[in-house]
């Protein structure tokens, strides 16, 4: 049996970013096709699109209108298109009129903490699903419930949230990406050397992965 090629993929992302969901979904589709060829290690890195967002959040349409000048018609079109792209990768976007843009700092603290386990990926997926699929918010009880659902230690998670244990580390990592000129997400970095910005097409991910298969190490 041939040994698999080891590949590390760093994903810089925010849990309220729909294109991060779609880009990751496309990557996952490709990785499933390469399952016998790669041994994949994915690490999620924090990027807050709205670090100054208050805890109670802000109506998503109003937020996008203020930030990008998005009209109601534009919002309706965008949500329909995102929902369609989500379906293609098996993800359900469940948009609704009262949906809010939320502060994600605590989510990123939990994701950073979960890096020590082998469940960080499952936590990232569960946070996406909670926000976009289940119309959830990021109250402490909801976050603890998600943590339990993926099999992480809820008491440790409560401690992380109560003490803001990883707040400074998360901010430092975000500052690192800003200093490298990263102003939007998702960003996918392969073996620390090749970066793809945005929700790339499936064919693009395939091309990059094939380059790693065809190398002589």
Tab-separated table of C-alpha atoms in Angstrom:
chain	number	residue	atom	x	y	z
A	1	UNK	CA	0.000	0.000	0.000
A	2	UNK	CA	1.368	3.402	-0.991
A	3	UNK	CA	2.012	5.830	1.823
A	4	UNK	CA	-0.042	8.993	1.843
A	5	UNK	CA	1.405	12.441	1.192
A	6	UNK	CA	1.312	14.610	4.313
A	7	UNK	CA	-0.231	18.045	3.722
A	8	UNK	CA	-0.926	20.870	6.169
A	9	UNK	CA	-3.716	23.294	5.359
A	10	UNK	CA	-4.115	26.485	7.372
A	11	UNK	CA	-7.516	28.176	7.043
A	12	UNK	CA	-7.892	31.802	8.084
A	13	UNK	CA	-11.591	32.378	8.588
A	14	UNK	CA	-14.460	33.924	10.546
A	15	UNK	CA	-17.451	31.859	11.655
A	16	UNK	CA	-19.953	34.432	10.303
A	17	UNK	CA	-18.376	34.512	6.832
A	18	UNK	CA	-20.560	32.697	4.268
A	19	UNK	CA	-17.761	32.475	1.712
A	20	UNK	CA	-15.620	30.731	4.327
A	21	UNK	CA	-18.326	28.056	4.574
A	22	UNK	CA	-18.513	27.669	0.798
A	23	UNK	CA	-14.745	27.699	0.279
A	24	UNK	CA	-14.247	25.114	3.000
A	25	UNK	CA	-17.096	23.027	1.567
A	26	UNK	CA	-15.421	23.008	-1.841
A	27	UNK	CA	-12.067	22.098	-0.279
A	28	UNK	CA	-13.707	19.251	1.633
A	29	UNK	CA	-15.292	17.943	-1.566
A	30	UNK	CA	-11.867	17.828	-3.214
A	31	UNK	CA	-10.175	16.270	-0.170
A	32	UNK	CA	-12.784	13.489	-0.159
A	33	UNK	CA	-11.761	12.662	-3.743
A	34	UNK	CA	-8.093	12.582	-2.710
A	35	UNK	CA	-8.799	10.610	0.443
A	36	UNK	CA	-6.482	7.709	-0.396
A	37	UNK	CA	-3.620	10.008	-1.381
A	38	UNK	CA	-3.312	12.606	1.354
A	39	UNK	CA	-2.921	12.633	5.091
A	40	UNK	CA	-4.414	16.065	5.816
A	41	UNK	CA	-3.908	18.260	8.853
A	42	UNK	CA	-6.199	21.314	8.937
A	43	UNK	CA	-5.677	24.171	11.400
A	44	UNK	CA	-8.146	27.059	11.724
A	45	UNK	CA	-6.879	30.562	12.422
A	46	UNK	CA	-8.917	33.497	13.749
A	47	UNK	CA	-9.965	36.514	11.711
A	48	UNK	CA	-12.712	38.776	13.033
A	49	UNK	CA	-14.511	40.634	10.266
A	50	UNK	CA	-16.117	42.901	12.877
A	51	UNK	CA	-13.978	42.955	16.031
A	52	UNK	CA	-15.816	45.982	17.461
A	53	UNK	CA	-19.280	44.429	17.007
A	54	UNK	CA	-21.222	44.706	20.299
A	55	UNK	CA	-22.279	41.479	22.029
A	56	UNK	CA	-25.957	41.946	21.113
A	57	UNK	CA	-25.004	42.169	17.430
A	58	UNK	CA	-26.583	44.189	14.647
A	59	UNK	CA	-29.227	43.366	12.043
A	60	UNK	CA	-27.312	41.694	9.207
A	61	UNK	CA	-28.990	43.665	6.399
A	62	UNK	CA	-28.438	46.990	8.185
A	63	UNK	CA	-24.848	46.008	8.871
A	64	UNK	CA	-24.134	45.132	5.225
A	65	UNK	CA	-25.887	48.296	4.081
A	66	UNK	CA	-23.670	50.440	6.328
A	67	UNK	CA	-20.445	48.550	5.609
A	68	UNK	CA	-20.780	47.840	1.883
A	69	UNK	CA	-23.789	49.874	0.723
A	70	UNK	CA	-25.767	46.669	0.044
A	71	UNK	CA	-29.405	47.298	-0.935
A	72	UNK	CA	-32.356	45.105	0.091
A	73	UNK	CA	-32.567	43.809	-3.498
A	74	UNK	CA	-28.846	43.084	-3.480
A	75	UNK	CA	-29.160	41.288	-0.158
A	76	UNK	CA	-32.009	39.103	-1.420
A	77	UNK	CA	-30.002	38.193	-4.542
A	78	UNK	CA	-26.837	37.494	-2.533
A	79	UNK	CA	-28.653	35.267	-0.033
A	80	UNK	CA	-30.271	33.261	-2.836
A	81	UNK	CA	-26.900	32.820	-4.558
A	82	UNK	CA	-25.100	31.840	-1.330
A	83	UNK	CA	-27.871	29.365	-0.498
A	84	UNK	CA	-27.476	27.784	-3.951
A	85	UNK	CA	-23.664	27.560	-3.651
A	86	UNK	CA	-24.072	26.075	-0.164
A	87	UNK	CA	-26.374	23.343	-1.489
A	88	UNK	CA	-23.712	22.302	-3.996
A	89	UNK	CA	-21.355	21.429	-1.127
A	90	UNK	CA	-24.035	19.965	1.146
A	91	UNK	CA	-24.446	22.986	3.444
A	92	UNK	CA	-27.801	24.587	4.310
A	93	UNK	CA	-27.912	28.364	4.621
A	94	UNK	CA	-31.061	29.271	6.512
A	95	UNK	CA	-31.212	33.053	6.170
A	96	UNK	CA	-34.011	35.032	7.827
A	97	UNK	CA	-35.003	38.706	8.014
A	98	UNK	CA	-34.034	39.243	11.669
A	99	UNK	CA	-30.632	37.577	11.269
A	100	UNK	CA	-27.846	39.480	13.023
A	101	UNK	CA	-24.148	39.982	12.455
A	102	UNK	CA	-22.516	38.881	15.719
A	103	UNK	CA	-19.272	39.354	17.585
A	104	UNK	CA	-17.161	36.203	17.119
A	105	UNK	CA	-14.308	36.804	19.573
A	106	UNK	CA	-15.464	34.077	21.981
A	107	UNK	CA	-15.911	31.608	19.121
A	108	UNK	CA	-12.298	32.201	18.118
A	109	UNK	CA	-11.089	31.710	21.678
A	110	UNK	CA	-12.823	28.318	21.726
A	111	UNK	CA	-11.414	27.377	18.310
A	112	UNK	CA	-7.920	28.323	19.472
A	113	UNK	CA	-8.375	26.232	22.620
A	114	UNK	CA	-9.704	23.285	20.554
A	115	UNK	CA	-6.499	23.252	18.499
A	116	UNK	CA	-4.939	21.126	21.246
A	117	UNK	CA	-7.561	18.423	20.652
A	118	UNK	CA	-8.260	16.670	17.377
A	119	UNK	CA	-11.736	18.226	17.303
A	120	UNK	CA	-10.998	21.750	16.086
A	121	UNK	CA	-12.362	20.942	12.631
A	122	UNK	CA	-15.612	19.579	14.057
A	123	UNK	CA	-15.992	22.684	16.223
A	124	UNK	CA	-15.479	25.004	13.242
A	125	UNK	CA	-18.111	23.082	11.250
A	126	UNK	CA	-20.540	23.113	14.196
A	127	UNK	CA	-20.175	26.900	14.633
A	128	UNK	CA	-20.875	27.468	10.925
A	129	UNK	CA	-23.919	25.217	11.097
A	130	UNK	CA	-25.185	26.838	14.309
A	131	UNK	CA	-25.035	30.362	12.895
A	132	UNK	CA	-26.031	29.837	9.273
A	133	UNK	CA	-28.114	26.663	9.482
A	134	UNK	CA	-29.794	26.722	12.894
A	135	UNK	CA	-30.364	30.485	13.234
A	136	UNK	CA	-28.246	30.423	16.387
A	137	UNK	CA	-26.393	33.160	18.223
A	138	UNK	CA	-23.214	32.982	20.298
A	139	UNK	CA	-24.476	33.275	23.867
A	140	UNK	CA	-22.390	31.399	26.395
A	141	UNK	CA	-24.980	28.610	26.910
A	142	UNK	CA	-25.218	28.102	23.131
A	143	UNK	CA	-21.432	27.945	22.765
A	144	UNK	CA	-21.137	25.445	25.616
A	145	UNK	CA	-23.850	23.320	24.015
A	146	UNK	CA	-21.902	23.284	20.712
A	147	UNK	CA	-18.703	22.354	22.562
A	148	UNK	CA	-20.470	19.409	24.228
A	149	UNK	CA	-22.039	18.335	20.953
A	150	UNK	CA	-18.641	17.894	19.273
A	151	UNK	CA	-17.220	16.036	22.277
A	152	UNK	CA	-15.026	18.715	23.868
A	153	UNK	CA	-14.822	19.351	27.621
A	154	UNK	CA	-17.591	21.797	28.591
A	155	UNK	CA	-16.066	22.707	31.968
A	156	UNK	CA	-12.796	23.688	30.328
A	157	UNK	CA	-14.724	25.657	27.711
A	158	UNK	CA	-16.645	27.511	30.439
A	159	UNK	CA	-13.337	28.423	32.041
A	160	UNK	CA	-11.950	29.682	28.698
A	161	UNK	CA	-14.988	31.930	28.227
A	162	UNK	CA	-15.183	33.127	31.830
A	163	UNK	CA	-11.491	34.057	31.951
A	164	UNK	CA	-11.025	35.169	28.335
A	165	UNK	CA	-8.100	32.739	28.472
A	166	UNK	CA	-7.065	33.079	24.828
A	167	UNK	CA	-8.252	36.611	24.098
A	168	UNK	CA	-4.760	38.096	23.783
A	169	UNK	CA	-3.460	35.181	21.717
A	170	UNK	CA	-6.391	35.459	19.317
A	171	UNK	CA	-5.760	39.198	18.893
A	172	UNK	CA	-2.048	38.599	18.266
A	173	UNK	CA	-2.778	35.997	15.599
A	174	UNK	CA	-5.272	38.340	13.915
A	175	UNK	CA	-2.690	41.125	14.013
A	176	UNK	CA	-0.189	38.748	12.368
A	177	UNK	CA	-2.558	38.237	9.420
A	178	UNK	CA	-3.293	41.963	9.145
A	179	UNK	CA	0.435	42.687	9.035
A	180	UNK	CA	0.783	40.184	6.198
A	181	UNK	CA	-1.768	42.199	4.233
A	182	UNK	CA	-4.744	39.897	4.775
A	183	UNK	CA	-7.937	41.981	4.840
A	184	UNK	CA	-10.541	39.391	3.901
A	185	UNK	CA	-11.289	35.720	4.347
A	186	UNK	CA	-11.221	32.815	3.639
A	187	UNK	CA	-7.525	32.238	3.084
A	188	UNK	CA	-6.186	28.718	2.493
A	189	UNK	CA	-2.446	28.093	2.936
A	190	UNK	CA	-0.932	24.809	1.756
A	191	UNK	CA	2.183	23.567	3.579
A	192	UNK	CA	2.960	27.101	4.661
A	193	UNK	CA	4.016	28.075	1.148
A	194	UNK	CA	1.104	28.469	-1.245
A	195	UNK	CA	-1.936	30.615	-0.434
A	196	UNK	CA	-5.330	30.775	-2.085
A	197	UNK	CA	-7.517	33.735	-1.168
A	198	UNK	CA	-11.317	33.545	-1.350
A	199	UNK	CA	-13.773	30.708	-1.942
A	200	UNK	CA	-11.906	29.123	-4.831
A	201	UNK	CA	-13.526	26.854	-7.382
A	202	UNK	CA	-13.202	23.101	-6.912
A	203	UNK	CA	-10.911	22.869	-9.971
A	204	UNK	CA	-8.457	25.326	-8.376
A	205	UNK	CA	-8.175	23.266	-5.195
A	206	UNK	CA	-7.704	20.134	-7.328
A	207	UNK	CA	-4.897	21.778	-9.289
A	208	UNK	CA	-3.029	22.798	-6.111
A	209	UNK	CA	-3.378	19.375	-4.494
A	210	UNK	CA	-2.212	17.644	-7.655
A	211	UNK	CA	0.968	19.752	-7.566
A	212	UNK	CA	1.779	18.248	-4.173
A	213	UNK	CA	1.147	14.725	-5.409
A	214	UNK	CA	3.431	15.145	-8.389
A	215	UNK	CA	6.447	16.366	-6.436
A	216	UNK	CA	9.540	14.301	-5.885
A	217	UNK	CA	10.478	14.698	-2.255
